[in-house]
Short mmCIF file of N, CA and C in Angstrom, two decimals:
data_model
loop_
_atom_site.label_atom_id
_atom_site.label_comp_id
_atom_site.label_asym_id
_atom_site.label_seq_id
_atom_site.Cartn_x
_atom_site.Cartn_y
_atom_site.Cartn_z
N MET G 75 0.84 -1.17 0.00
CA MET G 75 0.00 0.00 0.00
C MET G 75 0.89 1.24 0.00
N ALA G 76 0.65 2.13 -0.92
CA ALA G 76 1.45 3.35 -1.05
C ALA G 76 1.09 4.36 0.04
N ALA G 77 2.11 5.14 0.42
CA ALA G 77 1.87 6.19 1.41
C ALA G 77 1.06 7.30 0.76
N PRO G 78 0.10 7.87 1.47
CA PRO G 78 -0.70 8.95 0.90
C PRO G 78 0.17 10.16 0.55
N ALA G 79 -0.14 10.79 -0.58
CA ALA G 79 0.60 12.00 -0.98
C ALA G 79 0.52 13.03 0.13
N GLY G 80 1.64 13.66 0.43
CA GLY G 80 1.67 14.68 1.47
C GLY G 80 2.04 14.14 2.84
N SER G 81 2.05 12.82 3.00
CA SER G 81 2.41 12.25 4.30
C SER G 81 3.92 12.33 4.50
N SER G 82 4.35 12.13 5.72
CA SER G 82 5.77 12.17 6.05
C SER G 82 6.54 11.10 5.28
N SER G 83 5.97 9.90 5.20
CA SER G 83 6.62 8.81 4.46
C SER G 83 6.76 9.16 2.98
N HIS G 84 5.73 9.75 2.43
CA HIS G 84 5.73 10.13 1.02
C HIS G 84 6.81 11.18 0.76
N ARG G 85 6.90 12.18 1.63
CA ARG G 85 7.92 13.23 1.48
C ARG G 85 9.33 12.64 1.59
N LYS G 86 9.52 11.72 2.53
CA LYS G 86 10.84 11.08 2.68
C LYS G 86 11.22 10.30 1.43
N LEU G 87 10.24 9.58 0.87
CA LEU G 87 10.50 8.82 -0.35
C LEU G 87 10.86 9.75 -1.50
N LEU G 88 10.09 10.80 -1.71
CA LEU G 88 10.39 11.75 -2.78
C LEU G 88 11.77 12.38 -2.59
N ASN G 89 12.10 12.74 -1.38
CA ASN G 89 13.41 13.33 -1.11
C ASN G 89 14.53 12.33 -1.43
N TYR G 90 14.33 11.08 -1.04
CA TYR G 90 15.32 10.05 -1.32
C TYR G 90 15.53 9.89 -2.82
N VAL G 91 14.43 9.78 -3.57
CA VAL G 91 14.53 9.60 -5.01
C VAL G 91 15.20 10.80 -5.66
N ARG G 92 14.81 12.01 -5.29
CA ARG G 92 15.43 13.21 -5.86
C ARG G 92 16.93 13.26 -5.56
N THR G 93 17.30 12.91 -4.35
CA THR G 93 18.70 12.96 -3.93
C THR G 93 19.54 11.90 -4.64
N ASN G 94 18.96 10.75 -4.94
CA ASN G 94 19.73 9.62 -5.47
C ASN G 94 19.43 9.27 -6.91
N LEU G 95 18.65 10.09 -7.59
CA LEU G 95 18.25 9.78 -8.96
C LEU G 95 19.45 9.56 -9.88
N HIS G 96 20.52 10.31 -9.67
CA HIS G 96 21.71 10.16 -10.51
C HIS G 96 22.36 8.79 -10.35
N ARG G 97 22.02 8.07 -9.32
CA ARG G 97 22.57 6.73 -9.09
C ARG G 97 21.67 5.63 -9.64
N MET G 98 20.59 5.99 -10.30
CA MET G 98 19.59 5.02 -10.73
C MET G 98 19.51 4.86 -12.24
N ASP G 99 20.61 5.05 -12.94
CA ASP G 99 20.62 4.91 -14.39
C ASP G 99 20.89 3.45 -14.76
N TYR G 100 19.97 2.58 -14.37
CA TYR G 100 20.16 1.15 -14.52
C TYR G 100 20.38 0.68 -15.95
N PRO G 101 19.68 1.22 -16.96
CA PRO G 101 19.95 0.77 -18.33
C PRO G 101 21.42 1.01 -18.73
N ARG G 102 22.00 2.13 -18.33
CA ARG G 102 23.40 2.40 -18.66
C ARG G 102 24.31 1.43 -17.92
N TYR G 103 24.01 1.16 -16.66
CA TYR G 103 24.83 0.24 -15.87
C TYR G 103 24.82 -1.16 -16.49
N ILE G 104 23.64 -1.61 -16.89
CA ILE G 104 23.51 -2.93 -17.50
C ILE G 104 24.26 -2.97 -18.82
N SER G 105 24.16 -1.91 -19.63
CA SER G 105 24.86 -1.89 -20.92
C SER G 105 26.37 -1.95 -20.75
N ARG G 106 26.87 -1.51 -19.61
CA ARG G 106 28.31 -1.57 -19.33
C ARG G 106 28.71 -2.89 -18.66
N GLY G 107 27.73 -3.75 -18.45
CA GLY G 107 28.01 -5.04 -17.83
C GLY G 107 28.14 -5.00 -16.32
N TRP G 108 27.67 -3.91 -15.71
CA TRP G 108 27.77 -3.78 -14.25
C TRP G 108 26.64 -4.55 -13.59
N GLN G 109 26.90 -5.13 -12.45
CA GLN G 109 25.88 -5.80 -11.66
C GLN G 109 25.07 -4.74 -10.92
N ILE G 110 23.76 -4.81 -11.01
CA ILE G 110 22.94 -3.81 -10.31
C ILE G 110 22.17 -4.41 -9.14
N GLY G 111 22.18 -5.70 -9.03
CA GLY G 111 21.50 -6.35 -7.91
C GLY G 111 22.47 -6.60 -6.76
N SER G 112 21.93 -6.97 -5.64
CA SER G 112 22.77 -7.22 -4.47
C SER G 112 23.17 -8.69 -4.35
N GLY G 113 22.66 -9.53 -5.22
CA GLY G 113 22.92 -10.96 -5.11
C GLY G 113 24.39 -11.33 -5.17
N VAL G 114 25.14 -10.69 -6.07
CA VAL G 114 26.57 -10.99 -6.20
C VAL G 114 27.31 -10.63 -4.92
N SER G 115 27.00 -9.46 -4.38
CA SER G 115 27.65 -9.03 -3.13
C SER G 115 27.27 -9.93 -1.97
N GLU G 116 26.00 -10.26 -1.88
CA GLU G 116 25.55 -11.12 -0.79
C GLU G 116 26.18 -12.50 -0.87
N SER G 117 26.29 -13.03 -2.08
CA SER G 117 26.90 -14.34 -2.25
C SER G 117 28.38 -14.31 -1.88
N ALA G 118 29.07 -13.23 -2.28
CA ALA G 118 30.49 -13.10 -1.94
C ALA G 118 30.67 -13.01 -0.43
N CYS G 119 29.80 -12.27 0.23
CA CYS G 119 29.89 -12.17 1.69
C CYS G 119 29.71 -13.54 2.33
N LYS G 120 28.73 -14.27 1.84
CA LYS G 120 28.47 -15.59 2.41
C LYS G 120 29.67 -16.52 2.17
N THR G 121 30.20 -16.49 0.95
CA THR G 121 31.29 -17.39 0.60
C THR G 121 32.61 -16.97 1.22
N ILE G 122 33.00 -15.73 0.97
CA ILE G 122 34.31 -15.27 1.41
C ILE G 122 34.35 -15.05 2.92
N VAL G 123 33.42 -14.28 3.41
CA VAL G 123 33.45 -13.96 4.83
C VAL G 123 32.92 -15.12 5.66
N GLY G 124 31.74 -15.58 5.31
CA GLY G 124 31.11 -16.61 6.12
C GLY G 124 31.87 -17.92 6.16
N ARG G 125 32.15 -18.49 5.02
CA ARG G 125 32.77 -19.81 5.00
C ARG G 125 34.27 -19.77 5.25
N ARG G 126 34.96 -18.85 4.62
CA ARG G 126 36.42 -18.85 4.71
C ARG G 126 36.96 -18.19 5.97
N MET G 127 36.25 -17.21 6.50
CA MET G 127 36.79 -16.46 7.63
C MET G 127 36.17 -16.84 8.96
N LYS G 128 35.11 -17.63 8.93
CA LYS G 128 34.49 -18.04 10.18
C LYS G 128 34.67 -19.53 10.42
N GLY G 129 35.49 -20.15 9.60
CA GLY G 129 35.71 -21.58 9.75
C GLY G 129 36.53 -21.92 10.98
N ARG G 130 36.49 -23.17 11.36
CA ARG G 130 37.23 -23.63 12.53
C ARG G 130 38.73 -23.47 12.29
N GLY G 131 39.42 -22.88 13.23
CA GLY G 131 40.87 -22.72 13.14
C GLY G 131 41.33 -21.56 12.28
N VAL G 132 40.40 -20.78 11.77
CA VAL G 132 40.75 -19.66 10.89
C VAL G 132 41.21 -18.48 11.74
N ARG G 133 42.27 -17.85 11.31
CA ARG G 133 42.77 -16.66 11.99
C ARG G 133 42.02 -15.44 11.48
N LYS G 134 41.57 -14.61 12.38
CA LYS G 134 40.78 -13.43 11.99
C LYS G 134 41.65 -12.22 11.68
N ARG G 135 42.90 -12.24 12.12
CA ARG G 135 43.79 -11.11 11.91
C ARG G 135 43.95 -10.86 10.41
N GLY G 136 43.72 -9.64 9.99
CA GLY G 136 43.86 -9.28 8.58
C GLY G 136 42.63 -9.54 7.73
N SER G 137 41.58 -10.07 8.33
CA SER G 137 40.40 -10.44 7.54
C SER G 137 39.70 -9.21 6.95
N THR G 138 39.68 -8.09 7.67
CA THR G 138 39.06 -6.88 7.14
C THR G 138 39.82 -6.40 5.92
N ALA G 139 41.13 -6.39 6.00
CA ALA G 139 41.95 -5.96 4.86
C ALA G 139 41.73 -6.88 3.66
N LEU G 140 41.65 -8.17 3.90
CA LEU G 140 41.43 -9.12 2.82
C LEU G 140 40.08 -8.89 2.15
N CYS G 141 39.05 -8.64 2.94
CA CYS G 141 37.72 -8.35 2.39
C CYS G 141 37.74 -7.07 1.56
N GLN G 142 38.46 -6.06 2.02
CA GLN G 142 38.55 -4.81 1.27
C GLN G 142 39.29 -5.00 -0.05
N LEU G 143 40.36 -5.79 -0.04
CA LEU G 143 41.09 -6.08 -1.28
C LEU G 143 40.20 -6.82 -2.27
N ARG G 144 39.47 -7.80 -1.78
CA ARG G 144 38.59 -8.55 -2.68
C ARG G 144 37.50 -7.65 -3.26
N ALA G 145 36.93 -6.79 -2.45
CA ALA G 145 35.89 -5.88 -2.94
C ALA G 145 36.46 -4.96 -4.01
N ALA G 146 37.66 -4.45 -3.79
CA ALA G 146 38.30 -3.57 -4.79
C ALA G 146 38.56 -4.33 -6.08
N TYR G 147 39.06 -5.55 -5.97
CA TYR G 147 39.36 -6.36 -7.15
C TYR G 147 38.10 -6.68 -7.95
N ARG G 148 37.05 -7.09 -7.26
CA ARG G 148 35.83 -7.49 -7.95
C ARG G 148 35.02 -6.33 -8.49
N SER G 149 35.14 -5.16 -7.88
CA SER G 149 34.29 -4.05 -8.29
C SER G 149 34.80 -3.37 -9.56
N GLU G 150 36.09 -3.27 -9.75
CA GLU G 150 36.61 -2.60 -10.94
C GLU G 150 37.99 -3.17 -11.29
N PRO G 151 38.03 -4.25 -12.08
CA PRO G 151 39.31 -4.91 -12.38
C PRO G 151 40.35 -4.00 -13.03
N THR G 152 39.95 -3.06 -13.87
CA THR G 152 40.95 -2.19 -14.51
C THR G 152 41.62 -1.29 -13.49
N VAL G 153 40.87 -0.78 -12.54
CA VAL G 153 41.46 0.04 -11.48
C VAL G 153 42.37 -0.82 -10.61
N TRP G 154 41.93 -2.03 -10.33
CA TRP G 154 42.75 -2.95 -9.53
C TRP G 154 44.09 -3.18 -10.21
N ARG G 155 44.08 -3.51 -11.50
CA ARG G 155 45.34 -3.78 -12.21
C ARG G 155 46.25 -2.56 -12.19
N ARG G 156 45.68 -1.38 -12.42
CA ARG G 156 46.48 -0.16 -12.41
C ARG G 156 47.10 0.08 -11.04
N ASP G 157 46.30 0.01 -10.01
CA ASP G 157 46.80 0.28 -8.66
C ASP G 157 47.77 -0.80 -8.18
N TRP G 158 47.47 -2.05 -8.48
CA TRP G 158 48.32 -3.14 -8.02
C TRP G 158 49.68 -3.08 -8.72
N SER G 159 49.69 -2.79 -10.02
CA SER G 159 50.97 -2.72 -10.73
C SER G 159 51.79 -1.53 -10.25
N ALA G 160 51.13 -0.45 -9.82
CA ALA G 160 51.86 0.71 -9.31
C ALA G 160 52.55 0.38 -7.99
N THR G 161 51.93 -0.47 -7.16
CA THR G 161 52.55 -0.83 -5.88
C THR G 161 53.68 -1.83 -6.06
N ALA G 162 53.65 -2.59 -7.14
CA ALA G 162 54.69 -3.59 -7.38
C ALA G 162 55.98 -2.97 -7.90
N ASN G 163 55.89 -1.77 -8.43
CA ASN G 163 57.09 -1.13 -9.01
C ASN G 163 57.82 -0.26 -8.05
#
């Protein structure tokens, strides 16, 4: 059921959409091959964080850094290659 026009919920929704409309160009994102759903991220969290970092005998030290590196690698491979090669030299 939609919030009645003029209600607080309705105003909050309109404000949110106006503020974030520039982030909602889904046809362009899809044409560039970008993932627009949360399923890929959720699956990675379950697999990488849940299974690999919460397993028996797993060391937690450095796990935040590892998750950040994986997120950077998976989100934009060209940026990853550029940045990683710069640190290797």
